Coordinates of C-alpha atoms in Angstrom, one line a residue:
M492 CA 0.0 0.0 0.0
G493 CA 1.4 3.4 -1.0
F494 CA 0.6 6.8 0.5
I495 CA 1.1 10.2 -0.9
E496 CA 1.7 13.8 0.1
T497 CA 0.9 16.4 -2.5
I498 CA 2.8 19.6 -1.8
L499 CA 2.9 23.1 -3.3
I500 CA 6.2 24.8 -4.0
K501 CA 5.9 28.6 -4.6
D502 CA 9.2 30.3 -3.7
T503 CA 9.4 28.0 -0.7
I504 CA 7.8 24.6 0.2
Q505 CA 4.4 25.3 1.5
N506 CA 3.2 23.9 4.9
L507 CA 6.2 21.5 5.1
E508 CA 5.8 21.0 8.8
L509 CA 2.1 19.9 8.4
H510 CA 3.0 17.6 5.5
N511 CA 5.8 16.0 7.6
K512 CA 3.5 15.6 10.6
R513 CA 0.8 13.8 8.5
M514 CA 3.3 11.6 6.6
N515 CA 5.0 10.5 9.8
K516 CA 1.7 9.9 11.6
T517 CA 0.7 7.6 8.7
R518 CA 4.1 5.9 8.7
K519 CA 4.1 5.3 12.5
Y520 CA 0.5 3.9 12.3
F521 CA 1.3 1.4 9.6
Y522 CA 5.0 0.7 10.1
D523 CA 6.1 2.0 13.5
V524 CA 9.2 3.5 12.0
E525 CA 11.3 6.6 12.8
E526 CA 10.3 10.0 11.4
L527 CA 11.6 11.3 8.1
N528 CA 11.8 14.9 7.0
L529 CA 10.5 15.7 3.5
I530 CA 13.1 18.5 3.2
D531 CA 15.7 15.8 2.7
Y532 CA 13.9 14.5 -0.4
I533 CA 12.3 17.5 -2.1
E534 CA 14.2 19.8 -4.4
L535 CA 13.2 23.5 -4.4
K536 CA 11.6 23.9 -7.8
P537 CA 9.5 27.1 -7.7
N538 CA 5.9 27.0 -8.9
K539 CA 5.6 23.2 -8.9
R540 CA 3.3 20.6 -7.5
V541 CA 5.2 17.8 -5.8
R542 CA 3.9 14.3 -5.3
V543 CA 5.7 12.2 -2.8
L544 CA 4.9 8.5 -2.8
Y545 CA 5.9 6.6 0.4
D546 CA 5.3 3.6 2.6
R547 CA 8.0 2.7 5.2
E548 CA 10.4 5.0 3.2
I549 CA 10.1 7.6 0.5
L550 CA 9.6 5.7 -2.8
K551 CA 9.3 8.4 -5.4
V552 CA 9.2 12.2 -5.7
E553 CA 7.6 13.7 -8.8
Y554 CA 7.3 17.3 -9.9
F555 CA 4.4 18.7 -12.0
D556 CA 3.5 22.1 -13.5
L557 CA 0.7 23.9 -11.8
Q558 CA -2.6 23.8 -13.7
E559 CA -5.6 26.0 -12.9
R560 CA -8.9 24.1 -12.7
E561 CA -12.5 25.4 -12.6
F562 CA -15.1 24.0 -10.3
N563 CA -18.6 25.3 -11.1
N564 CA -21.1 22.6 -10.4
F565 CA -21.2 20.1 -7.5
K566 CA -23.4 17.1 -6.9
I567 CA -24.3 15.7 -3.5
V568 CA -23.4 12.0 -3.1
Y569 CA -23.7 9.6 -0.2
S570 CA -21.0 7.2 0.9
D571 CA -19.6 5.4 3.9
I572 CA -16.1 5.6 2.4
D573 CA -13.1 5.6 4.7
Y574 CA -10.2 7.7 3.5
S575 CA -8.5 8.5 6.8
F576 CA -5.0 8.2 5.2
K577 CA -4.0 9.9 1.9
S578 CA -3.5 6.8 -0.1
E579 CA -2.2 6.3 -3.6
N580 CA -5.3 4.1 -4.3
R581 CA -8.1 6.5 -5.1
D582 CA -10.4 4.0 -6.8
E583 CA -13.2 4.3 -4.2
L584 CA -13.1 8.1 -4.2
N585 CA -13.0 8.2 -8.0
S586 CA -16.1 5.9 -8.2
L587 CA -18.1 8.7 -6.4
K588 CA -17.6 11.2 -9.3
V589 CA -20.7 11.9 -11.3
S590 CA -20.6 12.6 -15.1
G591 CA -21.5 16.2 -15.9
Y592 CA -20.3 17.6 -12.6
D593 CA -17.0 19.2 -11.8
E594 CA -16.9 17.6 -8.3
V595 CA -19.0 15.9 -5.7
I596 CA -19.7 16.8 -2.1
I597 CA -19.7 13.6 0.0
V598 CA -22.2 13.0 2.8
K599 CA -21.4 10.3 5.3
N600 CA -23.7 9.3 8.1
G601 CA -25.8 12.4 7.4
Y602 CA -23.0 14.9 7.6
I603 CA -21.0 16.8 5.0
T604 CA -17.4 15.6 4.7
D605 CA -15.2 16.5 1.7
T606 CA -15.0 16.5 -2.1
T607 CA -12.9 13.8 -3.7
I608 CA -10.0 16.2 -3.8
S609 CA -10.5 18.7 -1.1
N610 CA -11.7 19.6 2.3
L611 CA -14.7 22.0 2.6
A612 CA -15.6 25.1 4.4
F613 CA -18.9 27.0 4.6
F614 CA -19.5 30.7 5.3
D615 CA -22.6 31.7 7.3
G616 CA -22.1 35.4 6.9
K617 CA -20.0 35.7 10.0
E618 CA -17.5 32.8 10.1
W619 CA -16.2 29.9 8.2
H620 CA -17.1 26.4 9.3
T621 CA -15.4 23.2 8.3
P622 CA -16.8 19.7 8.9
T623 CA -15.7 18.2 12.3
N624 CA -15.1 14.8 10.7
P625 CA -13.7 15.2 7.2
L626 CA -12.7 12.1 5.2
L627 CA -9.1 13.3 5.3
K628 CA -7.5 15.9 7.6
G629 CA -5.8 18.1 5.0
T630 CA -2.8 20.3 5.6
K631 CA -4.5 23.5 4.3
R632 CA -7.5 22.8 6.6
E633 CA -5.1 22.3 9.5
E634 CA -3.3 25.5 8.7
L635 CA -6.5 27.5 8.6
L636 CA -7.8 25.9 11.8
N637 CA -4.5 26.7 13.6
K638 CA -4.8 30.4 12.5
G639 CA -8.4 30.6 13.8
F640 CA -9.8 31.3 10.4
L641 CA -11.9 28.1 10.4
K642 CA -14.1 26.7 13.1
E643 CA -15.0 23.0 13.2
K644 CA -18.7 22.1 13.2
N645 CA -20.9 19.1 12.4
I646 CA -22.7 20.2 9.2
E647 CA -25.8 18.2 8.3
L648 CA -27.0 18.2 4.7
S649 CA -30.1 20.2 5.7
H650 CA -27.8 23.0 7.1
L651 CA -26.2 23.8 3.7
K652 CA -29.0 26.1 2.6
T653 CA -28.2 28.3 5.6
Y654 CA -24.8 29.1 4.2
K655 CA -24.0 31.9 1.8
K656 CA -21.0 30.4 0.1
F657 CA -18.5 27.6 0.5
A658 CA -14.9 26.9 -0.3
M659 CA -12.8 23.9 -1.4
M660 CA -9.3 23.8 0.1
N661 CA -6.3 21.7 -0.3
A662 CA -2.5 22.1 -0.6
I663 CA -2.6 23.0 -4.3
I664 CA -5.7 25.0 -4.9
G665 CA -5.5 26.9 -1.6
F666 CA -8.9 28.3 -0.5
Y667 CA -11.2 28.3 -3.5
E668 CA -14.5 30.1 -2.8
R669 CA -17.8 29.2 -4.6
D670 CA -21.4 30.4 -4.4
I671 CA -23.6 28.0 -2.5
N672 CA -25.9 27.8 -5.6
C673 CA -23.2 25.7 -7.4
I674 CA -24.4 22.7 -5.4
K675 CA -27.1 20.5 -7.0
W676 CA -29.4 19.0 -4.3
S677 CA -31.1 16.3 -6.3

């Protein structure tokens, strides 16, 4: 089983400490090995997306050009998927995608979780809320929680209509805001 970290390099490596923390937590859980530091494996190549594949050790480091993507329509889907660790195998996540939609919003046990590629946040007019139990605890989500920008909250599907806008967030796209009307309920 392989795991991945997807990391953004601008002028510097973004959120390196949080990526190291998540990678080493995964490695300790599955292999009970000593910590590694990603800085020992990543070359500083500005404006790149880095994909680090690992298990007990770092297996491969790949660099990709950054590509802008648009997300304009979202479909609600229901699943009991478990994606607690950022795995190379995304088959179950990819099976949730719906033709004709840019992305899906996954509801698990009655609560909003994530999209297939990002954590989510919802704005009520005063503050941003992020699901208490996401599928994967992302590094951008962790950064924004640490800064106090986000507040964790259990968000039921019925609560979505009370929000004014929402955002996708991950290491590469950052904090990508969308109008709540981009979400298709049926």
